[in-house]
XYZ file of C-alpha atoms in Angstrom:
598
model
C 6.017 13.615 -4.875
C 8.636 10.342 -3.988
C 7.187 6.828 -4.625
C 8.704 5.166 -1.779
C 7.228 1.750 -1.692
C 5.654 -0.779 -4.103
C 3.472 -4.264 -3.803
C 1.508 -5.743 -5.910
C 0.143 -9.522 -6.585
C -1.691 -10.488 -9.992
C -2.157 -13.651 -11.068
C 1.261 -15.870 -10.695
C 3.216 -12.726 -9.601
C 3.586 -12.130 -5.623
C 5.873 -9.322 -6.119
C 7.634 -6.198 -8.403
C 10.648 -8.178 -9.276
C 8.418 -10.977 -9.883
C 6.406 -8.729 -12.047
C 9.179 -7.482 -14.118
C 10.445 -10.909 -15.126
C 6.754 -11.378 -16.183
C 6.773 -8.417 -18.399
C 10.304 -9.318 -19.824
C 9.523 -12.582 -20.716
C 6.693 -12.032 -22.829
C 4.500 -13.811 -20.789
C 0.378 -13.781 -20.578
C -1.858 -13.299 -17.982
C -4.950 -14.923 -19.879
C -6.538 -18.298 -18.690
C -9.854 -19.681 -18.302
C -11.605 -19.744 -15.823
C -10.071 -21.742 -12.594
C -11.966 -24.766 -11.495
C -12.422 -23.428 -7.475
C -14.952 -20.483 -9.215
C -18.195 -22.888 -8.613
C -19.929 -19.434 -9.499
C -18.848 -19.811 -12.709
C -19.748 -23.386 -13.495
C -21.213 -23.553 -17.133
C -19.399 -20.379 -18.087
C -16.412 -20.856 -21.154
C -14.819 -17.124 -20.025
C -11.221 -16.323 -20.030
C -9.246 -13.609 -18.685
C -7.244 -12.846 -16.101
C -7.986 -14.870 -13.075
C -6.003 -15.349 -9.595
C -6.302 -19.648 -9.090
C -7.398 -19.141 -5.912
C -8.710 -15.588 -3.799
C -9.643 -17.152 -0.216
C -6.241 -17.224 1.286
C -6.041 -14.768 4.374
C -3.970 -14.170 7.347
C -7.352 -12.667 9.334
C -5.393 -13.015 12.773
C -2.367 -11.124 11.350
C -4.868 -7.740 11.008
C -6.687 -8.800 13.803
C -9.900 -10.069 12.549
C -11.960 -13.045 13.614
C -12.849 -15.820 11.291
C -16.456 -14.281 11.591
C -14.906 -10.836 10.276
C -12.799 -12.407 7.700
C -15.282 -14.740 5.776
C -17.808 -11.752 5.555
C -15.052 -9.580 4.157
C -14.664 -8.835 0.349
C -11.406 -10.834 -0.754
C -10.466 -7.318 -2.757
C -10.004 -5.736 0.507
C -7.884 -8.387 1.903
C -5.663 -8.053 -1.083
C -5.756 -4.257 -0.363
C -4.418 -4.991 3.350
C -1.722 -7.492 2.692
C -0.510 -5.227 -0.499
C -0.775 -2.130 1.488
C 1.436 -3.385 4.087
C 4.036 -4.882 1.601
C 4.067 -1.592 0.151
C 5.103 -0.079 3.484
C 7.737 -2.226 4.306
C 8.979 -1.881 0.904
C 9.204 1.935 1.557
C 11.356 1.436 4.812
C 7.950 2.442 7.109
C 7.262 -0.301 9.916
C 3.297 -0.131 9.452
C 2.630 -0.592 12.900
C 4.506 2.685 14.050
C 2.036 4.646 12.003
C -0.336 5.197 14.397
C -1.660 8.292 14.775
C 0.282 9.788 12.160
C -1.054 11.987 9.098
C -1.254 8.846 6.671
C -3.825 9.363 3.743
C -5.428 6.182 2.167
C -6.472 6.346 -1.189
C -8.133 3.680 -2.656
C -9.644 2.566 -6.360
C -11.943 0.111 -5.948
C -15.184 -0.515 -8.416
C -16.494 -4.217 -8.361
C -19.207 -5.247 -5.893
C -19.360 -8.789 -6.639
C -18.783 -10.416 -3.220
C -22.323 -8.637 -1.839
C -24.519 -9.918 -4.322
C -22.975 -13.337 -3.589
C -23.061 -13.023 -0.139
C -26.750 -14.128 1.158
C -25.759 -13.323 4.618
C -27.360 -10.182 6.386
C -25.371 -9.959 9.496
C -23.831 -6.865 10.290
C -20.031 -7.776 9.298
C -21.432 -9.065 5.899
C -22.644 -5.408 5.364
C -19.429 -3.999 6.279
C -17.259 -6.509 4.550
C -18.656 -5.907 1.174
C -19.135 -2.159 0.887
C -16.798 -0.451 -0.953
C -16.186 2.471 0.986
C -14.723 0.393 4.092
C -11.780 -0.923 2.068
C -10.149 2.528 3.000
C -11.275 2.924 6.161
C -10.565 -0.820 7.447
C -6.903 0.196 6.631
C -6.718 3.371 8.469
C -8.509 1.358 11.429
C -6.106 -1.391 11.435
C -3.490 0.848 11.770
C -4.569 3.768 13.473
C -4.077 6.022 10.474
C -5.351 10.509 10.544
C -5.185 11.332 7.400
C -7.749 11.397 4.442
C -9.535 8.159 3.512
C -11.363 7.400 0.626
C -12.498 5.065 -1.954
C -12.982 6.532 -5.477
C -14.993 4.891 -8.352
C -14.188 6.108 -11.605
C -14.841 3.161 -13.299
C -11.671 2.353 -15.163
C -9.578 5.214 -14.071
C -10.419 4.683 -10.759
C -6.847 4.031 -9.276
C -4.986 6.760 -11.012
C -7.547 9.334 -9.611
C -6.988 7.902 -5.931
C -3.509 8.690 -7.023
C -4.096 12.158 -8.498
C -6.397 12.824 -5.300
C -3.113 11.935 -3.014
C -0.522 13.772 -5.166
C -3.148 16.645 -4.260
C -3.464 16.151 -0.636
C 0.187 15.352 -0.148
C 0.749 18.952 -1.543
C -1.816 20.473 0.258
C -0.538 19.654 4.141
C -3.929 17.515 4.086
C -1.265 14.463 4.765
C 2.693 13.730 4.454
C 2.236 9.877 3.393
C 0.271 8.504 1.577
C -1.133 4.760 0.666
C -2.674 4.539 -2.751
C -3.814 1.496 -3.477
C -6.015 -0.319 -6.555
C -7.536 -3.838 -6.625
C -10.149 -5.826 -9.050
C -11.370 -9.062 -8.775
C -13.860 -10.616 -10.603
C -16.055 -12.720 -8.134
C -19.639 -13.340 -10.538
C -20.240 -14.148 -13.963
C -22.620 -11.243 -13.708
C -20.481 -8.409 -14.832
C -18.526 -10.434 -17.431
C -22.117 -11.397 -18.876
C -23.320 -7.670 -18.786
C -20.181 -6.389 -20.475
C -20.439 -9.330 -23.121
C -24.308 -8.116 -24.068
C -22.932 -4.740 -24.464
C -19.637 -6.271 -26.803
C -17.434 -4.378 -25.159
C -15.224 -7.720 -24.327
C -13.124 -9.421 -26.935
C -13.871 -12.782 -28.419
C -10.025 -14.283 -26.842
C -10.482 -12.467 -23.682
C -7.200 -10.898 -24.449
C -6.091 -6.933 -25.395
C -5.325 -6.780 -29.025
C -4.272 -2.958 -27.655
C -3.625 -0.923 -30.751
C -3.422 -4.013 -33.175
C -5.522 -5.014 -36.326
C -7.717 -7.675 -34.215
C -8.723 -4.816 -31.864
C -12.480 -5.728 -31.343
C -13.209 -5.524 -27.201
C -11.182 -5.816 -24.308
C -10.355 -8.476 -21.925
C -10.734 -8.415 -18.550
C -7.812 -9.109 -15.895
C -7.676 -9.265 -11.675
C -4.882 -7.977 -9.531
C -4.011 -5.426 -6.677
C -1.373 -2.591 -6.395
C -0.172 -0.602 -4.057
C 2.240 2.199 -3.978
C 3.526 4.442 -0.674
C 3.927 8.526 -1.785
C 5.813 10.564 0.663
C 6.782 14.578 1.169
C 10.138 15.849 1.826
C 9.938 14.366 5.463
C 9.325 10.603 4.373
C 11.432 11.188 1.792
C 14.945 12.538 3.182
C 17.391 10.021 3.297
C 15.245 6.976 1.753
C 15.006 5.221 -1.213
C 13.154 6.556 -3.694
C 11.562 4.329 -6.792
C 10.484 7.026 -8.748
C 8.759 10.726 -8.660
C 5.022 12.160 -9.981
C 5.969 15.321 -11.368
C 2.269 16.203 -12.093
C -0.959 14.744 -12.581
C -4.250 15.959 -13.906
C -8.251 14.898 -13.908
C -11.158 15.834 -16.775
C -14.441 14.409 -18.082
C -15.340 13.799 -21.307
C -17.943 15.844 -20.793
C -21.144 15.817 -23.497
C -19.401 12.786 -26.239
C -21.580 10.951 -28.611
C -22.306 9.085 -26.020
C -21.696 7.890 -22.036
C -19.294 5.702 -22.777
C -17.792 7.213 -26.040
C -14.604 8.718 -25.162
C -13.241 11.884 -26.157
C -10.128 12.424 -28.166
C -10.599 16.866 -27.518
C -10.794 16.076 -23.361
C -8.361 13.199 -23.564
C -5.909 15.353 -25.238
C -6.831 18.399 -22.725
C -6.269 16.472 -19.551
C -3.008 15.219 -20.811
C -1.830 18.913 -21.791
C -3.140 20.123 -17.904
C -1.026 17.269 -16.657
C 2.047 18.339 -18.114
C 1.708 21.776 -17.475
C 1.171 20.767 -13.358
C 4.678 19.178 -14.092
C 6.383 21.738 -15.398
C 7.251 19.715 -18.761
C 6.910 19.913 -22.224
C 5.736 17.606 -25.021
C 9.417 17.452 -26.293
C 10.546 15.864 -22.458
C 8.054 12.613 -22.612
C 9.828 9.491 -24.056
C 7.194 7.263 -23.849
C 3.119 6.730 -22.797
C 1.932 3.986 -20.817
C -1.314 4.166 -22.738
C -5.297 3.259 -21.932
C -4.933 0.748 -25.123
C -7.866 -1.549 -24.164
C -7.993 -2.906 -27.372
C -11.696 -1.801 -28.581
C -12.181 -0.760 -31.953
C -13.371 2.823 -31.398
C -11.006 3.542 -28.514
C -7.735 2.905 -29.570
C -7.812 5.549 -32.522
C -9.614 8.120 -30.909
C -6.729 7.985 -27.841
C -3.487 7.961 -30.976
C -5.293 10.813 -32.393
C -5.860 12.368 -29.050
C -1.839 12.189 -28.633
C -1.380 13.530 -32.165
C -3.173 16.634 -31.056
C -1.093 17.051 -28.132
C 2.760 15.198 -29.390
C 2.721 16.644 -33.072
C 5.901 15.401 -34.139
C 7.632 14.495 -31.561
C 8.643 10.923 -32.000
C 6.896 8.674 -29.196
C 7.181 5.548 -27.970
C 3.758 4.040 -26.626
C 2.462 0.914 -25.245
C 0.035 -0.903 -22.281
C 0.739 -3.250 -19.839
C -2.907 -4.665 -20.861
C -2.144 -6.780 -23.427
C -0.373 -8.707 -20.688
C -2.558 -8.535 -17.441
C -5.779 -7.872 -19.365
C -7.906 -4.875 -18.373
C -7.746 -4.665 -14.728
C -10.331 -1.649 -14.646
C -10.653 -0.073 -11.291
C -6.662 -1.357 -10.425
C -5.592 -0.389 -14.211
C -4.262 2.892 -13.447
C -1.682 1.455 -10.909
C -0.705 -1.660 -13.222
C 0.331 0.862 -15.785
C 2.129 2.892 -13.035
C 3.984 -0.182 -11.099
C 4.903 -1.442 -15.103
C 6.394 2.557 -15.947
C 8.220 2.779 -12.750
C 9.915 -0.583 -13.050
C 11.077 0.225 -16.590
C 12.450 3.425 -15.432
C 14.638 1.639 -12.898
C 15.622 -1.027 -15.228
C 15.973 1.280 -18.331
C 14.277 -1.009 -20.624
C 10.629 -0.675 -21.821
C 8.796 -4.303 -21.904
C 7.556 -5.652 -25.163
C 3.348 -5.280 -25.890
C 1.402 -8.617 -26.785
C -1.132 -9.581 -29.297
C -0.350 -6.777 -31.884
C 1.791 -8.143 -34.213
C -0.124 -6.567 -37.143
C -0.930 -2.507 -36.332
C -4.063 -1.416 -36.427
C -4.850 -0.310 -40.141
C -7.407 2.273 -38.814
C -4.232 4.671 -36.639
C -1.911 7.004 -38.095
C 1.617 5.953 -36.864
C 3.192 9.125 -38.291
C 5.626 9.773 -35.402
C 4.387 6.761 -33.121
C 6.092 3.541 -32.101
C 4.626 0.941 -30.475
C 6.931 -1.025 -28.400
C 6.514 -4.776 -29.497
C 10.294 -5.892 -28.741
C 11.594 -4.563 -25.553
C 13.647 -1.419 -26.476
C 16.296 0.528 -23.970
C 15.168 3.420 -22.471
C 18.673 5.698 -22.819
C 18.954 8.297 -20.820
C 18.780 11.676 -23.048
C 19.342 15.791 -22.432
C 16.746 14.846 -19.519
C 15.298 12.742 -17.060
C 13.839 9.619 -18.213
C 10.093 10.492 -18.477
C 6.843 8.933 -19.013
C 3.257 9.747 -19.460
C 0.505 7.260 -17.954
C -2.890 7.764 -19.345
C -6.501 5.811 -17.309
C -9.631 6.656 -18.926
C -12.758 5.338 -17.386
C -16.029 4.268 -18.743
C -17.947 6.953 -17.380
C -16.179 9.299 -18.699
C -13.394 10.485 -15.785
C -9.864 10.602 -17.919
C -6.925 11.099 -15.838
C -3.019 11.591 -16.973
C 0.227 11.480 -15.016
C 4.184 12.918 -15.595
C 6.129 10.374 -13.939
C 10.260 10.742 -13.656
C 12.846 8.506 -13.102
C 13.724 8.968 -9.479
C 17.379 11.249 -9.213
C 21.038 9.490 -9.149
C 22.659 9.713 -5.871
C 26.212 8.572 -6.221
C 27.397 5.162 -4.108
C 29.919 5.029 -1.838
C 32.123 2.198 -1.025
C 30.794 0.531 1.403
C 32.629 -0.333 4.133
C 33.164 -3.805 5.532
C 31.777 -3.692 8.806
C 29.233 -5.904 10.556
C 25.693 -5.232 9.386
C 22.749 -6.469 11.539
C 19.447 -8.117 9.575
C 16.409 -8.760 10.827
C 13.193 -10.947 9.411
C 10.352 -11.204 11.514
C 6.827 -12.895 10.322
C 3.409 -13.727 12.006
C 4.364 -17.569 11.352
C 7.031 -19.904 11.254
C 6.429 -20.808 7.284
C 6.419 -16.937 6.683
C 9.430 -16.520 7.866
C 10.883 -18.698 6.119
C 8.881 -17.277 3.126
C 10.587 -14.147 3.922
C 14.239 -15.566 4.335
C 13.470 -17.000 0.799
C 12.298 -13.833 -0.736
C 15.336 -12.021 0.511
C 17.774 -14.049 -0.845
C 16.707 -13.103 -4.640
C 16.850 -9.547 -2.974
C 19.811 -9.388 -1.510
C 21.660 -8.330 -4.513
C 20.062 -5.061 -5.228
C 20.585 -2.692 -2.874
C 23.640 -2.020 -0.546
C 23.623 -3.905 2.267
C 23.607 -0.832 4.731
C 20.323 -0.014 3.070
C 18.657 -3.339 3.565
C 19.647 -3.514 7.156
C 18.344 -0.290 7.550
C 14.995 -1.213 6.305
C 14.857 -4.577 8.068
C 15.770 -3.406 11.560
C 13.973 -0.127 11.546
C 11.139 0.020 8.673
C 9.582 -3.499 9.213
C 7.039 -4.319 12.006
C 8.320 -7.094 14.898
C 6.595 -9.606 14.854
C 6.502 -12.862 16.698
C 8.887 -15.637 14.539
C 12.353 -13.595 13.976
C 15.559 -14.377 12.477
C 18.681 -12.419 13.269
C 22.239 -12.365 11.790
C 25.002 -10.127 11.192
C 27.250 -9.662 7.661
C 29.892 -7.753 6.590
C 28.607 -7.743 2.787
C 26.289 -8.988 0.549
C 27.944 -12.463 0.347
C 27.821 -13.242 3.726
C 23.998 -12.488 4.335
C 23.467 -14.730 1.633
C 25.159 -17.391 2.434
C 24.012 -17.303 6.095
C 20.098 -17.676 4.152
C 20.918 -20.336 2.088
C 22.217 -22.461 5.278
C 19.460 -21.725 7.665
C 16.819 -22.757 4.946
C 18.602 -25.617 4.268
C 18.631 -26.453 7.855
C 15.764 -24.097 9.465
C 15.414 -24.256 13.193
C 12.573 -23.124 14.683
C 12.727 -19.258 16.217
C 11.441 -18.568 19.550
C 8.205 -16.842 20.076
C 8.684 -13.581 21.639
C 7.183 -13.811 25.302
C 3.918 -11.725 25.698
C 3.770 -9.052 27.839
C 1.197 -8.409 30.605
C 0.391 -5.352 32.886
C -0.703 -4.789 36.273
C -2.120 -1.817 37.474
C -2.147 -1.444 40.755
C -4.790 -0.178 43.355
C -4.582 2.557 46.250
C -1.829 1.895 48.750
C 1.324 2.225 45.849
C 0.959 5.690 45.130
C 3.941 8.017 46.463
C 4.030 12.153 46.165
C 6.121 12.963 43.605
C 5.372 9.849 41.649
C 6.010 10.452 37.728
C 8.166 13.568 38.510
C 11.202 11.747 36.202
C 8.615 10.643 33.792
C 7.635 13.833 32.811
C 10.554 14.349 30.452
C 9.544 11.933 28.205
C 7.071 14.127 25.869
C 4.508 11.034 25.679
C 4.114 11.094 29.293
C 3.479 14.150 30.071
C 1.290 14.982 27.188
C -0.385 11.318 28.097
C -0.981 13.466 32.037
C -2.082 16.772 30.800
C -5.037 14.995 29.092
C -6.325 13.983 31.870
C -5.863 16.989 34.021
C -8.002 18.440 31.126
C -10.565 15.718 32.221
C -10.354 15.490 35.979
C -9.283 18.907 37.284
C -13.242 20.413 36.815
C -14.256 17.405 38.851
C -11.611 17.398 41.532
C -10.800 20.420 44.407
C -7.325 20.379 43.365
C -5.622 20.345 39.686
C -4.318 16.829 39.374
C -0.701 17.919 38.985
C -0.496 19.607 42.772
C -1.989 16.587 43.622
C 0.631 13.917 42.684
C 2.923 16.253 44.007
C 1.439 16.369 47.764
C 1.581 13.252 50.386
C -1.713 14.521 52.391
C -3.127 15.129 49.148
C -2.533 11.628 47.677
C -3.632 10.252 52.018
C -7.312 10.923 50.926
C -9.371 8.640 48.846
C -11.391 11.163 46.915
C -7.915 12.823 45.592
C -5.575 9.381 45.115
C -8.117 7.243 43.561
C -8.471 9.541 40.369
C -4.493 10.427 40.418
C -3.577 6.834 40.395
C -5.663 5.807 37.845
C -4.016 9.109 35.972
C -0.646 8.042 36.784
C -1.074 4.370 35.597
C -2.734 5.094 32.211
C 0.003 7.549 31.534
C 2.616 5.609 32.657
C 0.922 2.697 29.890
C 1.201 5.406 27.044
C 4.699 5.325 27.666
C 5.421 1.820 27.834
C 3.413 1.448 24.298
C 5.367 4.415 22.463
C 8.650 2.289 23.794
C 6.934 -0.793 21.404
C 5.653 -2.907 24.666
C 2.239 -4.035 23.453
C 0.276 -5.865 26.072
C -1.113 -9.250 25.513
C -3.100 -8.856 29.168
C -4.347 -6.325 31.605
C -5.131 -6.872 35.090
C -6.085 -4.836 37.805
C -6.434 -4.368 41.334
C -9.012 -1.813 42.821
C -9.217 1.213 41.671
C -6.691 -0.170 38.812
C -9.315 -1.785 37.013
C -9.999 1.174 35.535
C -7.128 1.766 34.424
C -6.620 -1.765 33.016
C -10.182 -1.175 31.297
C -8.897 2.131 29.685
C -5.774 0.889 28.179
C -7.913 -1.744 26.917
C -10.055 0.325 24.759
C -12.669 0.389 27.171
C -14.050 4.047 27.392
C -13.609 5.044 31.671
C -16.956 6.875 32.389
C -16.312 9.284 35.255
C -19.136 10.938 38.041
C -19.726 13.847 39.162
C -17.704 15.512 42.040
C -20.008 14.647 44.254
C -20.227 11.327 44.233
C -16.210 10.934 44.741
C -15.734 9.522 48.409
């Protein structure tokens, strides 16, 4: 399975790149809490906290303000990372509709409900988990399998397991997998601290000697997997080469983890890949930092590693514990290494942990280079939840293809954004990108995998240079870009319709299949099939036979239009073209018996 597109945001970090530099630098999630978290007035907890989670663009994915305030902030997070992700993978998000796109979603907390004292219907839809997948299909008009899983802390890596599986199966050919925690009430954080399952810093002391709880971390990933026919000719981040899901099944306790099931569910994993022990460089670990944990999961890679030298860390002990969005943190932090062929230094363990065996283990606490070796560079990524649901992935470094010279000839680029400060948010971002792809791919992606939207900027470079410097001057200077004019249709009502009207048409496959839909729907109401009758004049002369036809004829004729990316702002209608105004609209036609056409 190809990872074709990343996004993420956690606290401070907007982007990958961004995230990388985090990782490399040593730097640390961990703060307390922000003052604009009145719900945690009187509370001294720290962790992992966003500054601020109410920022939302509800007109971009076309909610009201009504919508949007009753709606949990982790699934706008999901929507604008989901969407980054997309573009990121080349795929314009809003030519998805209709297609086989799965949506796969971990998702756990349920704090914005028990804050919310509203009972209105969008409340009750905004903070139930289950819609955070199914508000993303909706928005853009996505077939495929949609689901939230709750695994507790492995949550995201099943979702990702679960679309590894269905991208195999036919069930889908893309796939959206997507993870996000926030922590919204003091609630949870007070629960876990009864239970001492949270350490005393709020940080991960992951597999070090001050290993005594966990601390807790927000953030939102979201990654784009694709089959051979997403894949083919696109760039590719990395590849899953297997995956695998167990339970601990009857341990010492609910929450007691396994080392027997942890170290079976990473053996099934890398048989699914087709890899042995021998092939793994390194494990992106669990590593929450609790004392009982982190030996049972070293021991549980003993059983299964022997002596196979190992290199083995957690992106934790930087983020914190981002529990149901952990899985994906761990994956995002793997995939970047891979492609920058260094593995990024582990925090707060600068003495080991007295109570592991590091026979054959090496934890990474200075960033080491990852040299390639008689194989692929490979990695295991381990998410084991609370309630007992381990999961384990193979990922592999995604395959060389060899560069050709580019040539020097005129390349056009493209930014488009909902608003004029976005685009120049955009132009911005792009100029720190510019550098790291060929510039045939990145005008690639901007003209055709990026949705057109209203603010655009467009320019034309030979290389690399020249798109640069053409950013730097416009945001130095930035004009204004015109809004795109909207686009209105008119249907009209009997008195334009013509025999033979659509003949041409019918080449185009969206057309016709647009017309034989509703000959499936009007011919057992009218005395002729509705094809004959757009063909005949004295057919389309009587008002019982040209009403229906037309209104046939227009809505097909709007199909067309709107596969050709003309999206109508306004629909009007005259006569009998109301109806097929209303239609395009979304409004459902209801049609009458035979009988009652005259």
């Amino acid at each position: 399975i190809a990872v074709l597109g990343m996004a993420c945001r956690f606290p401070g970090i907007e982007n990958p790149e961004e995230f990388w530099n985090f990782l490399e630098q040593k730097q640390d999630a961990i703060r307390p809490v922000p003052p604009s978290r009145t719900e945690w007035k009187g509370t001294a907890a720290v962790g992992g906290f966003f500054e601020d989670v109410s920022g939302f663009d509800a007109s971009f994915f076309g909610l009201t303000p009504r919508e949007a305030a009753a709606l949990d902030p982790q699934q706008r997070f999901l929507m604008e990372v989901a969407w980054n992700a997309l573009e990121d993978a080349g795929i314009a998000p809003d030519q998805l509709e209709g297609s086989a796109t799965g949506v796969f979603v971990g998702m756990a907390a349920t704090d914005y409900g028990a804050l919310s004292p509203r009972t209105d219907a969008p409340s009750g839809l905004g903070s139930r988990a289950s819609f955070a997948a199914g508000r993303l299909s909706h928005r853009l008009g996505l077939r495929g399998p949609s689901l939230v899983v709750d695994t507790a802390c492995s949550s995201s890596l099943v979702a990702l397991h679960l679309a590894c599986k269905a991208l195999q199966a036919g069930e889908c050919d893309l796939a959206i997998v997507g993870g996000v925690h926030l922590m919204l009430s003091p609630l949870t954080f007070q629960q876990l601290q009864a239970t001492g399952a949270l350490s005393a810093d709020g940080h991960c002391h992951s597999f070090g000697a001050g290993a005594s709880g966990y601390g807790r971390g927000e953030g939102a990933v979201a990654v784009v997997l694709g089959c051979q026919k997403y894949a083919d000719g696109k760039r590719i981040h990395a590849l899953i080469r297997g995956s695998a899901v167990n339970h601990d099944g009857s341990s010492a306790g609910l929450t007691v983890p396994s080392a027997a099931a942890q170290a079976q569910v990473i053996g099934q994993a890398q048989r699914a890949a087709g890899v042995t022990p021998q092939e793994i460089d390194y494990v992106e670990a669990h590593g929450t930092g609790t004392a009982l944990g982190d030996p049972l999961e070293i021991g549980a890679l003993q059983q299964v590693f022997g002596t196979h030298p190992l290199w083995v860390g957690t992106v934790k002990s930087s983020l914190g514990h981002l529990e149901s969005a952990a899985g994906l943190a761990g994956f995002l932090k793997v995939v970047l290494a891979m492609q920058h062929q260094q593995i990024p230094p582990q925090l707060h363990a600068e003495e080991l942990n007295p109570r592991i065996d590091w026979k054959n283990f090496l934890l990474v606490r200075q960033q080491q280079p990852w040299k390639p070796g008689l194989h692929p560079r490979r990695a295991g990524l381990s998410s084991f939840g609370m309630s007992g649901t381990n999961a384990h992935l193979i990922l592999e470094e995604a395959p060389i293809v060899p560069e050709n010279p580019p040539e020097k000839i005129l390349q056009p680029l493209l930014l488009s954004a909902h608003t004029f400060s976005a685009l120049q948010q955009s132009a911005i971002r792009l100029v720190s990108a510019l550098q790291q792809q060929p510039l045939t791919e990145i005008s690639k992606t901007l003209v055709q995998g990026r949705a057109a939207l209203p603010f655009r900027l467009a320019w034309t470079a030979r290389d690399i240079w020249e798109a640069k410097e053409f950013l730097q001057k416009w945001l130095k200077h930035p004009v204004p870009s015109i809004e795109v004019h909207r686009v209105g249709m008119a249907f009209g009502g009997q008195g334009t319709q013509r025999a033979g009207m659509g003949r041409q048409l019918r080449k185009f496959p969206v057309f016709q299949k647009a017309l034989e839909e509703c000959a499936a729907v009007l011919d057992p109401l009218l005395e002729r099939p509705l094809l004959e009758i757009l063909e005949e004049e004295t057919a389309l002369q009587q008002t019982r036979l040209a009403q229906p036809a037309l209104v046939a004829f227009e809505w097909s004729l709007a199909m067309l239009w709107r596969s050709l990316g003309f999206q109508p702002a306004i629909l009007l209608g005259h006569s009998i073209g109301e109806l097929a105004a209303a239609a395009v609209a979304g409004h459902q036609v209801h049609l009458a018996p035979k009988a009652s056409y005259a």
